[in-house]
Coordinates of C-alpha atoms in Angstrom, one line a residue:
M275 CA 27.1 -20.4 0.8
N276 CA 23.4 -21.5 0.6
L277 CA 22.7 -25.1 1.1
M278 CA 20.4 -27.0 -1.2
T279 CA 19.4 -30.6 -1.9
I280 CA 21.1 -31.7 -5.1
P281 CA 18.3 -32.7 -7.5
P282 CA 18.2 -36.1 -9.1
W283 CA 17.8 -34.5 -12.5
K284 CA 19.8 -32.2 -14.8
Y285 CA 17.1 -30.9 -17.2
H286 CA 13.6 -29.6 -16.7
V287 CA 12.4 -30.8 -20.1
F288 CA 13.5 -33.3 -22.8
L289 CA 12.2 -32.5 -26.3
S290 CA 11.5 -35.5 -28.5
F291 CA 10.6 -34.7 -32.1
R292 CA 11.1 -35.5 -35.7
G293 CA 13.3 -32.8 -37.1
E294 CA 12.1 -32.9 -40.6
D295 CA 8.6 -32.2 -39.6
T296 CA 8.9 -29.5 -36.9
R297 CA 12.4 -28.3 -36.3
K298 CA 12.1 -25.0 -38.1
G299 CA 8.6 -24.3 -37.0
F300 CA 6.6 -25.5 -34.0
T301 CA 9.6 -27.1 -32.1
D302 CA 11.8 -24.1 -32.6
H303 CA 9.1 -21.8 -31.3
L304 CA 8.4 -24.1 -28.4
Y305 CA 12.1 -24.4 -27.5
A306 CA 12.5 -20.6 -27.6
A307 CA 9.5 -20.1 -25.3
L308 CA 10.9 -22.7 -22.8
K309 CA 14.2 -21.0 -22.8
Q310 CA 12.7 -17.6 -22.3
K311 CA 10.8 -18.9 -19.3
G312 CA 14.1 -20.2 -17.8
I313 CA 13.2 -23.8 -18.3
I314 CA 16.3 -25.9 -19.0
T315 CA 15.6 -28.0 -22.1
F316 CA 17.5 -30.8 -23.8
Q317 CA 17.2 -31.1 -27.6
D318 CA 18.3 -34.4 -29.1
D319 CA 19.1 -32.8 -32.4
K320 CA 22.4 -31.6 -30.9
L321 CA 23.7 -35.2 -30.9
Q322 CA 25.2 -37.0 -33.8
R323 CA 22.8 -39.7 -34.9
G324 CA 23.7 -43.2 -35.7
E325 CA 22.0 -46.6 -35.9
V326 CA 21.8 -47.1 -32.2
I327 CA 20.6 -44.5 -29.7
S328 CA 23.5 -43.1 -27.7
H329 CA 24.1 -43.5 -24.0
Q330 CA 24.3 -39.7 -23.6
L331 CA 20.7 -39.4 -24.9
L332 CA 19.4 -42.2 -22.7
Q333 CA 20.9 -40.5 -19.7
A334 CA 19.5 -37.1 -20.7
I335 CA 16.0 -38.7 -20.8
D336 CA 16.4 -40.1 -17.3
E337 CA 17.8 -36.8 -16.1
S338 CA 14.8 -34.8 -17.3
L339 CA 11.8 -34.0 -15.2
I340 CA 9.4 -33.8 -18.1
S341 CA 9.5 -35.2 -21.7
L342 CA 7.5 -33.3 -24.3
V343 CA 6.9 -35.8 -27.2
I344 CA 5.9 -34.0 -30.4
L345 CA 4.2 -36.7 -32.4
S346 CA 4.2 -35.6 -36.1
E347 CA 3.5 -37.2 -39.5
T348 CA 6.8 -38.9 -39.9
Y349 CA 7.7 -39.4 -36.2
A350 CA 7.3 -43.2 -36.4
S351 CA 9.5 -43.5 -39.5
S352 CA 12.5 -42.7 -37.3
S353 CA 13.8 -45.7 -35.3
W354 CA 15.7 -43.2 -33.3
C355 CA 12.5 -41.4 -32.2
L356 CA 10.8 -44.7 -31.4
D357 CA 13.8 -45.7 -29.2
E358 CA 13.6 -42.3 -27.5
L359 CA 9.9 -42.8 -26.9
Q360 CA 10.4 -46.2 -25.5
R361 CA 13.0 -45.0 -23.0
I362 CA 10.8 -42.0 -22.1
L363 CA 8.0 -44.3 -21.1
E364 CA 10.3 -46.5 -19.2
S365 CA 11.6 -43.5 -17.3
K366 CA 8.0 -42.5 -16.6
R367 CA 7.3 -45.9 -15.0
S368 CA 10.6 -46.3 -13.1
L369 CA 11.5 -42.7 -12.2
D370 CA 8.0 -41.2 -12.0
R371 CA 8.9 -38.7 -14.7
E372 CA 6.2 -36.7 -16.5
V373 CA 5.3 -37.2 -20.1
I374 CA 3.3 -34.7 -22.2
P375 CA 2.4 -35.8 -25.8
I376 CA 1.7 -33.1 -28.4
F377 CA -0.1 -34.4 -31.5
Y378 CA 1.2 -32.1 -34.2
E379 CA -1.3 -32.1 -37.2
I380 CA -2.1 -35.7 -36.7
D381 CA -5.1 -37.6 -35.2
P382 CA -4.2 -39.2 -31.8
S383 CA -6.2 -42.3 -32.9
D384 CA -3.8 -42.8 -35.8
V385 CA -0.9 -42.8 -33.3
C386 CA -2.7 -45.3 -31.1
H387 CA -3.7 -47.8 -33.9
Q388 CA -0.7 -47.0 -36.2
R389 CA -2.8 -45.8 -39.1
G390 CA -2.0 -43.5 -42.1
T391 CA 1.7 -42.5 -42.2
F392 CA 2.3 -44.5 -39.0
A393 CA 1.1 -47.7 -40.8
C394 CA 3.5 -47.0 -43.7
A395 CA 6.3 -46.5 -41.3
F396 CA 5.7 -49.8 -39.6
Q397 CA 5.5 -51.7 -42.9
K398 CA 9.1 -50.6 -43.5
H399 CA 10.1 -51.4 -39.9
S400 CA 8.7 -54.9 -40.1
L401 CA 10.8 -55.6 -43.2
R402 CA 13.9 -54.0 -41.8
F403 CA 13.7 -55.6 -38.4
A404 CA 12.2 -58.9 -39.6
E405 CA 14.5 -60.8 -37.3
N406 CA 13.6 -58.7 -34.3
K407 CA 9.8 -58.6 -34.2
E408 CA 9.8 -58.0 -30.4
K409 CA 11.5 -54.6 -31.0
V410 CA 8.9 -53.5 -33.5
Q411 CA 6.2 -54.6 -31.1
R412 CA 7.7 -52.6 -28.2
W413 CA 7.5 -49.6 -30.5
R414 CA 3.9 -50.2 -31.3
D415 CA 3.1 -50.6 -27.6
A416 CA 4.9 -47.4 -26.8
L417 CA 2.9 -45.4 -29.4
E418 CA -0.3 -46.9 -28.0
E419 CA 0.7 -46.0 -24.5
V420 CA 1.7 -42.4 -25.2
S421 CA -1.5 -41.8 -27.3
N422 CA -3.5 -42.5 -24.1
I423 CA -1.7 -39.9 -22.0
S424 CA -3.5 -36.6 -21.7
G425 CA -1.7 -34.0 -23.9
Y426 CA -2.3 -31.4 -26.6
D427 CA -3.7 -31.5 -30.1
T428 CA -2.6 -28.8 -32.5
T429 CA -5.5 -29.2 -34.8
D430 CA -7.4 -25.9 -35.3
Q431 CA -5.3 -24.3 -32.6
H432 CA -3.4 -20.9 -32.7
E433 CA 0.2 -22.0 -32.3
A434 CA 1.2 -19.0 -30.1
K435 CA -1.7 -19.6 -27.7
L436 CA -1.1 -23.3 -27.6
I437 CA 2.6 -22.9 -26.8
E438 CA 1.6 -20.5 -24.0
E439 CA -0.6 -23.1 -22.5
I440 CA 2.0 -25.8 -22.8
I441 CA 4.6 -23.5 -21.1
A442 CA 2.2 -22.8 -18.3
Q443 CA 1.6 -26.5 -17.6
V444 CA 5.3 -27.3 -17.8
W445 CA 6.2 -24.6 -15.4
A446 CA 3.4 -25.7 -13.0
K447 CA 4.9 -29.2 -13.0
V448 CA 8.6 -28.1 -12.8
Q449 CA 8.3 -25.5 -10.1
P450 CA 7.4 -27.8 -7.2
N451 CA 10.4 -30.0 -8.1
L452 CA 13.0 -27.2 -8.0
P453 CA 15.5 -27.5 -5.2
Y454 CA 14.6 -25.7 -2.0
C455 CA 17.4 -23.3 -1.3
F456 CA 17.9 -22.8 2.5
D457 CA 19.2 -19.4 3.3
D458 CA 21.6 -19.9 6.1
E459 CA 21.1 -16.3 7.2
L460 CA 17.6 -17.3 8.4
V461 CA 18.6 -18.2 11.9
G462 CA 16.0 -20.1 14.0
I463 CA 13.5 -20.3 11.1
E464 CA 13.0 -24.1 11.1
S465 CA 11.5 -24.3 14.5
R466 CA 9.1 -21.5 13.7
V467 CA 8.1 -23.0 10.3
K468 CA 7.4 -26.3 12.2
D469 CA 5.1 -24.5 14.7
V470 CA 3.1 -22.7 12.0
S471 CA 2.9 -25.9 9.9
A472 CA 1.4 -27.7 12.8
L473 CA -1.4 -25.1 12.9
L474 CA -2.0 -25.3 9.2
K475 CA -2.7 -29.0 9.3
I476 CA -2.1 -29.5 5.6
G477 CA -3.9 -32.5 4.3
L478 CA -7.1 -32.2 6.4
C479 CA -10.2 -31.7 4.4
D480 CA -11.2 -28.4 6.0
V481 CA -10.5 -24.7 5.6
G482 CA -7.7 -23.3 7.7
F483 CA -7.0 -19.6 8.6
I484 CA -3.7 -18.8 10.3
G485 CA -2.7 -15.4 11.5
I486 CA 1.0 -14.6 12.1
W487 CA 1.1 -11.7 14.6
G488 CA 4.1 -9.7 15.7
M489 CA 6.0 -6.4 15.7
T490 CA 7.8 -4.9 12.8
G491 CA 11.1 -6.6 12.0
I492 CA 10.4 -9.8 13.8
G493 CA 10.3 -11.9 10.6
K494 CA 6.6 -12.4 9.9
T495 CA 6.9 -12.0 6.2
T496 CA 10.0 -14.1 5.9
L497 CA 8.3 -16.9 7.8
A498 CA 5.1 -16.8 5.7
R499 CA 7.1 -16.7 2.4
I500 CA 9.2 -19.8 3.3
I501 CA 6.0 -21.7 4.3
Y502 CA 4.4 -20.6 1.1
K503 CA 7.3 -21.8 -1.1
R504 CA 7.2 -25.2 0.6
I505 CA 3.5 -26.0 0.3
F506 CA 2.1 -24.0 -2.7
H507 CA 2.4 -26.9 -5.1
Q508 CA -0.1 -28.8 -3.0
F509 CA -2.9 -26.4 -4.1
D510 CA -4.8 -25.8 -7.3
V511 CA -4.3 -22.0 -7.0
S512 CA -1.8 -20.1 -4.9
C513 CA -1.2 -16.4 -4.4
F514 CA 1.1 -14.3 -2.2
L515 CA 0.0 -10.7 -1.9
T516 CA 2.7 -8.6 -0.4
N517 CA 2.4 -5.3 1.5
V518 CA -1.4 -5.3 1.6
K519 CA -1.5 -2.2 3.9
E520 CA 0.9 -0.2 1.8
N521 CA -0.5 -1.2 -1.6
S522 CA -4.2 -0.7 -0.6
K523 CA -3.4 2.7 0.8
A524 CA -1.5 3.7 -2.4
K525 CA -3.7 2.3 -5.1
G526 CA -6.8 0.8 -3.4
L527 CA -7.9 -2.8 -3.2
V528 CA -8.8 -3.3 -6.8
P529 CA -5.2 -4.0 -8.0
L530 CA -4.8 -6.6 -5.2
Q531 CA -8.1 -8.2 -6.3
R532 CA -7.0 -8.3 -9.9
K533 CA -3.7 -10.0 -8.9
L534 CA -5.6 -12.7 -7.0
L535 CA -8.1 -13.2 -9.8
S536 CA -5.2 -13.5 -12.3
K537 CA -4.1 -16.7 -10.6
F538 CA -7.3 -18.4 -12.0
K539 CA -5.9 -17.7 -15.5
I540 CA -9.2 -16.5 -16.9
K541 CA -8.7 -14.2 -19.9
D542 CA -10.3 -10.8 -20.4
M543 CA -11.5 -10.5 -16.8
D544 CA -12.0 -6.9 -15.7
I545 CA -13.4 -5.4 -12.6
D546 CA -14.4 -1.8 -12.1
D547 CA -14.6 -1.5 -8.3
A548 CA -13.8 -3.3 -5.1
Y549 CA -17.4 -4.6 -4.7
E550 CA -17.3 -6.2 -8.1
G551 CA -13.9 -7.7 -7.4
K552 CA -15.0 -9.1 -4.1
D553 CA -18.0 -10.8 -5.8
M554 CA -15.9 -12.3 -8.5
I555 CA -13.3 -13.6 -6.1
R556 CA -16.0 -15.2 -3.9
K557 CA -17.4 -17.0 -7.0
L558 CA -14.1 -18.4 -8.0
L559 CA -12.6 -19.3 -4.6
C560 CA -15.3 -21.8 -3.9
S561 CA -14.3 -24.0 -6.9
K562 CA -10.6 -24.5 -6.2
K563 CA -8.4 -25.6 -3.3
V564 CA -6.4 -22.4 -2.8
L565 CA -3.4 -21.1 -0.8
V566 CA -3.5 -17.4 -0.2
V567 CA -1.0 -15.4 1.8
L568 CA -1.9 -11.8 2.7
D569 CA 1.1 -10.0 4.0
D570 CA 0.9 -7.0 6.4
V571 CA -2.9 -6.7 6.7
S572 CA -4.0 -3.7 8.8
E573 CA -7.8 -3.7 8.6
I574 CA -10.6 -6.2 8.6
S575 CA -12.0 -4.6 5.5
Q576 CA -9.0 -5.7 3.5
L577 CA -9.8 -9.3 4.4
E578 CA -13.4 -8.9 3.6
N579 CA -12.8 -7.3 0.2
L580 CA -10.5 -10.1 -0.7
S581 CA -13.3 -12.5 0.2
M582 CA -11.5 -14.3 3.0
K583 CA -14.2 -16.2 4.8
K584 CA -14.1 -19.9 5.5
A585 CA -17.6 -20.4 4.1
W586 CA -16.6 -19.0 0.8
L587 CA -13.5 -21.3 0.3
C588 CA -13.2 -24.8 -1.1
L589 CA -12.3 -27.6 1.3
G590 CA -8.6 -28.0 1.7
S591 CA -7.9 -24.3 1.3
R592 CA -5.5 -22.4 3.6
V593 CA -5.1 -18.7 4.2
I594 CA -2.1 -17.1 6.0
V595 CA -2.2 -13.5 7.1
T596 CA 0.7 -11.5 8.7
T597 CA -0.2 -8.5 10.7
K598 CA 1.1 -6.2 13.4
D599 CA -2.4 -5.7 14.8
M600 CA -3.9 -8.7 16.6
H601 CA -7.4 -7.1 16.7
V602 CA -7.6 -7.6 12.9
L603 CA -7.5 -11.3 13.5
I604 CA -9.7 -11.2 16.5
G605 CA -12.3 -9.0 14.8
H606 CA -12.4 -11.4 11.8
G607 CA -13.1 -14.2 14.1
E608 CA -11.8 -17.2 12.1
F609 CA -8.1 -17.2 12.6
E610 CA -5.8 -19.3 14.8
I611 CA -3.1 -16.9 15.9
Y612 CA 0.6 -17.6 16.0
K613 CA 2.6 -15.1 18.0
A614 CA 5.9 -14.5 16.2
T615 CA 8.7 -14.9 18.8
F616 CA 11.9 -13.0 19.3
L617 CA 15.2 -14.9 18.8
N618 CA 16.7 -16.5 21.9
N619 CA 20.2 -15.5 23.1
D620 CA 21.9 -18.3 21.1
E621 CA 20.0 -17.4 17.9
S622 CA 20.6 -13.7 18.4
L623 CA 24.4 -14.3 18.7
Q624 CA 24.4 -16.5 15.7
L625 CA 22.5 -14.0 13.5
L626 CA 24.7 -11.1 14.6
C627 CA 27.9 -13.0 14.0
K628 CA 26.7 -14.1 10.5
R629 CA 26.3 -10.4 9.6
A630 CA 29.3 -9.0 11.4
F631 CA 31.9 -11.8 11.0
K632 CA 30.4 -14.0 8.2
K633 CA 30.5 -17.0 10.6
D634 CA 28.3 -18.5 13.4
E635 CA 30.4 -17.4 16.3
P636 CA 32.2 -14.2 17.3
L637 CA 35.9 -13.5 16.8
E638 CA 38.2 -13.8 19.8
G639 CA 37.7 -10.8 22.1
Y640 CA 34.3 -9.8 20.7
L641 CA 31.9 -11.9 22.7
K642 CA 31.1 -9.2 25.4
L643 CA 30.7 -6.6 22.6
C644 CA 28.3 -8.9 20.8
E645 CA 26.3 -9.4 24.0
S646 CA 26.0 -5.6 24.4
V647 CA 24.7 -5.2 20.9
I648 CA 22.2 -8.1 21.4
H649 CA 21.0 -6.5 24.6
H650 CA 20.5 -3.2 22.9
A651 CA 18.8 -4.8 19.9
Q652 CA 16.4 -6.7 22.2
S653 CA 16.9 -9.8 20.0
L654 CA 14.8 -8.3 17.1
P655 CA 16.0 -9.9 13.8
L656 CA 15.7 -6.7 11.8
T657 CA 17.9 -4.7 14.3
L658 CA 20.4 -7.5 14.6
E659 CA 20.9 -7.8 10.8
V660 CA 21.3 -4.0 10.5
L661 CA 23.7 -3.6 13.4
G662 CA 25.6 -6.8 12.5
S663 CA 26.2 -5.4 9.0
Y664 CA 27.1 -2.0 10.4
H665 CA 29.8 -3.5 12.7
C666 CA 31.3 -5.8 10.0
G667 CA 35.0 -5.3 9.6
R668 CA 35.4 -2.9 12.5
S669 CA 38.0 -3.1 15.3
E670 CA 37.1 -3.7 19.0
L671 CA 37.5 0.1 19.7
E672 CA 35.3 0.9 16.7
W673 CA 32.7 -1.5 18.0
K674 CA 32.6 0.2 21.4
E675 CA 32.3 3.7 19.8
A676 CA 29.7 2.4 17.3
L677 CA 27.6 1.0 20.2
E678 CA 27.6 4.3 22.0
K679 CA 26.7 6.1 18.7
I680 CA 23.7 3.9 17.9
K681 CA 22.4 4.2 21.5
R682 CA 22.1 8.0 20.9
F683 CA 21.5 8.0 17.1
P684 CA 19.6 4.9 15.9
P685 CA 20.4 3.8 12.3
S686 CA 17.8 5.5 10.0
N687 CA 16.9 2.2 8.2
I688 CA 15.8 0.8 11.6
L689 CA 14.1 3.9 12.8
M690 CA 12.1 4.4 9.6
R691 CA 10.7 0.9 9.7
L692 CA 9.7 1.2 13.4
K693 CA 8.4 4.7 12.8
I694 CA 5.7 3.3 10.5
S695 CA 4.2 1.4 13.5
Y696 CA 4.2 4.6 15.6
D697 CA 2.7 6.8 12.9
A698 CA -0.2 4.3 12.6
L699 CA -1.3 4.9 16.2
S700 CA -4.2 7.2 17.1
D701 CA -3.3 10.5 19.0
M702 CA -4.4 9.0 22.3
E703 CA -2.4 5.8 21.7
K704 CA 0.7 7.9 20.8
K705 CA 0.4 9.9 24.1
I706 CA 0.1 6.7 26.1
F707 CA 3.0 5.1 24.3
L708 CA 5.3 8.1 24.7
D709 CA 4.6 8.3 28.4
L710 CA 5.2 4.6 28.8
A711 CA 8.4 4.8 26.8
C712 CA 9.8 7.9 28.5
F713 CA 8.6 7.6 32.1
F714 CA 6.7 4.5 33.1
K715 CA 8.6 1.6 31.5
G716 CA 8.5 -1.4 33.8
M717 CA 6.0 0.1 36.2
N718 CA 3.0 -1.7 37.7
K719 CA 0.1 -1.7 35.3
E720 CA -2.4 -0.7 37.9
Q721 CA -0.4 2.3 39.0
V722 CA 0.2 3.4 35.4
T723 CA -3.5 3.1 34.7
Q724 CA -4.4 5.3 37.6
I725 CA -2.0 8.0 36.5
F726 CA -3.4 7.9 32.9
E727 CA -7.0 8.1 34.3
M728 CA -6.1 11.2 36.2
C729 CA -4.7 12.7 33.0
G730 CA -8.0 12.1 31.2
F731 CA -6.8 9.2 29.0
C732 CA -8.7 6.0 28.4
P733 CA -5.9 3.7 29.6
V734 CA -7.7 0.3 29.8
L735 CA -8.6 0.4 26.1
G736 CA -5.5 2.3 25.2
I737 CA -3.1 -0.1 26.8
R738 CA -5.0 -3.1 25.3
E739 CA -4.7 -1.6 21.8
L740 CA -1.0 -1.0 22.2
V741 CA -0.5 -4.6 23.2
E742 CA -2.5 -5.8 20.2
K743 CA -0.4 -3.6 17.9
C744 CA 2.9 -4.9 19.3
M745 CA 4.0 -1.6 20.7
I746 CA 4.1 -2.7 24.4
T747 CA 4.0 -6.0 26.2
E748 CA 2.8 -7.1 29.6
Y749 CA 5.0 -9.1 32.0
Y750 CA 3.4 -10.9 34.9
Y751 CA 5.2 -11.2 38.2
D752 CA 4.3 -11.9 41.9
H753 CA 2.9 -8.4 42.7
G754 CA 0.9 -7.8 39.5
V755 CA 1.6 -6.8 35.9
C756 CA 4.2 -4.5 34.6
L757 CA 4.3 -2.7 31.2
V758 CA 7.3 -2.6 28.9
C759 CA 7.7 -1.0 25.5
I760 CA 8.7 -3.7 23.0
I761 CA 10.6 -1.0 21.1
S762 CA 13.2 0.3 23.6
F763 CA 13.2 3.9 24.5
K764 CA 16.7 4.6 23.2
K765 CA 15.9 3.3 19.7
W766 CA 13.0 5.8 19.6
E767 CA 14.7 8.7 21.2
G768 CA 15.3 10.8 18.2
L769 CA 11.8 10.3 16.9
L770 CA 10.0 10.8 20.2
F771 CA 11.8 14.0 21.2
W772 CA 11.6 15.4 17.7
R773 CA 7.8 15.1 18.0
N774 CA 7.7 16.5 21.5
P775 CA 10.8 18.5 22.6
Q776 CA 9.3 19.2 26.0
R777 CA 9.9 15.5 26.9
M778 CA 13.6 16.0 26.5
L779 CA 13.5 18.8 29.0
A780 CA 11.5 16.6 31.4
K781 CA 14.1 13.9 31.0
E782 CA 17.0 16.2 31.7
V783 CA 15.3 17.6 34.8

């Protein structure tokens, strides 16, 4: 079960209105639009009215994040509405609730100074409550206070467009207050969020660029998304662009540019090509404090066409990029780089058990089997999740056979994800990687380099590029540097030998 902080509220919005004026028109349309957006709204016309405002209604006001007060011609003639308004403003002061007034076909100054129909209403209230002048005065003060809060005036406005604007503002205010749901499947995420957050330095008046670098399946996108959800409300404009590499390859950069531009909520904006889009983004980014996440970037040109340069962004802005290729970040020149880390042994065991046993620890008798799976998966979250789900509900004997099976025949949903990284390599990089995976794993880097040079390869640059693309890693020890493929040979066996059958013969010999 997911854990979440129980919110100190029950409703997103409380609607205060005079039914006779707006129930079958503006209020009804507004309520329908709120409901369609998924905004939980309390309408007081569902309660039975009496002389005194009910405890249930007072509680509903206090339990609402935002109160929309629709001030119409006869609003002030209702003592019930005025009591509501008074409580709404008290809740604003004591509970820091939001209040948005909507002046429906009335002049805000008439509300403030109680003129026109408001003057007539208070003449009647003064007679009716002659012995309780303080009550009447509190109502007057409440109307004056609400009239000075920034809101909406329906005069000369298209109702549909106005409601659309109100919904947008309400959603912008509601969304940051929604409870954060912590996915308990995300093992080890909090420490990594903390590390990246330290690099982001939210609150400083500068522009920050953070690159999250790591291999496929290590959790870069998940990490970026969680951070985005936690901080986006602190920015004027926020945008998360997923699968930049895949989307730009399929449809070009213009759709990505349009999505980013759409966050500025400018109507009728059209761009014909990437150059025009880049120019438009550059002009708009400098005017707002923005948070932009670009997921799975593969080329510097993608960053450039989305106008990601510190000099072009407003102070306080932050950009987060995830990539499998460190050289994209190095070539851009403005990123602090966070290296996404593998799970440690305890985290790996916990994640595997959550998938396989639906609990944090293994069943009795399964510990050694779990350790074998973890060793095979090399603590890669993607692999642990897939293998954990694959072993779920199986006996110990089935676990043993399954482990032997996946060593020889990797699950296709793992292989296809990792194959993407391999296919993106150049021909020279593929040759170097295949030889490292098949024959030179763990060997001294200097010796391997000499062998590759004799074969006519360019190993110094080739090995560096494979490291930057998270295909191999370097381990330092007393006698030099050894090279190890991050993706183990057995997981790639089917793919590698399918591409080059002669290697299978070499292995068998």
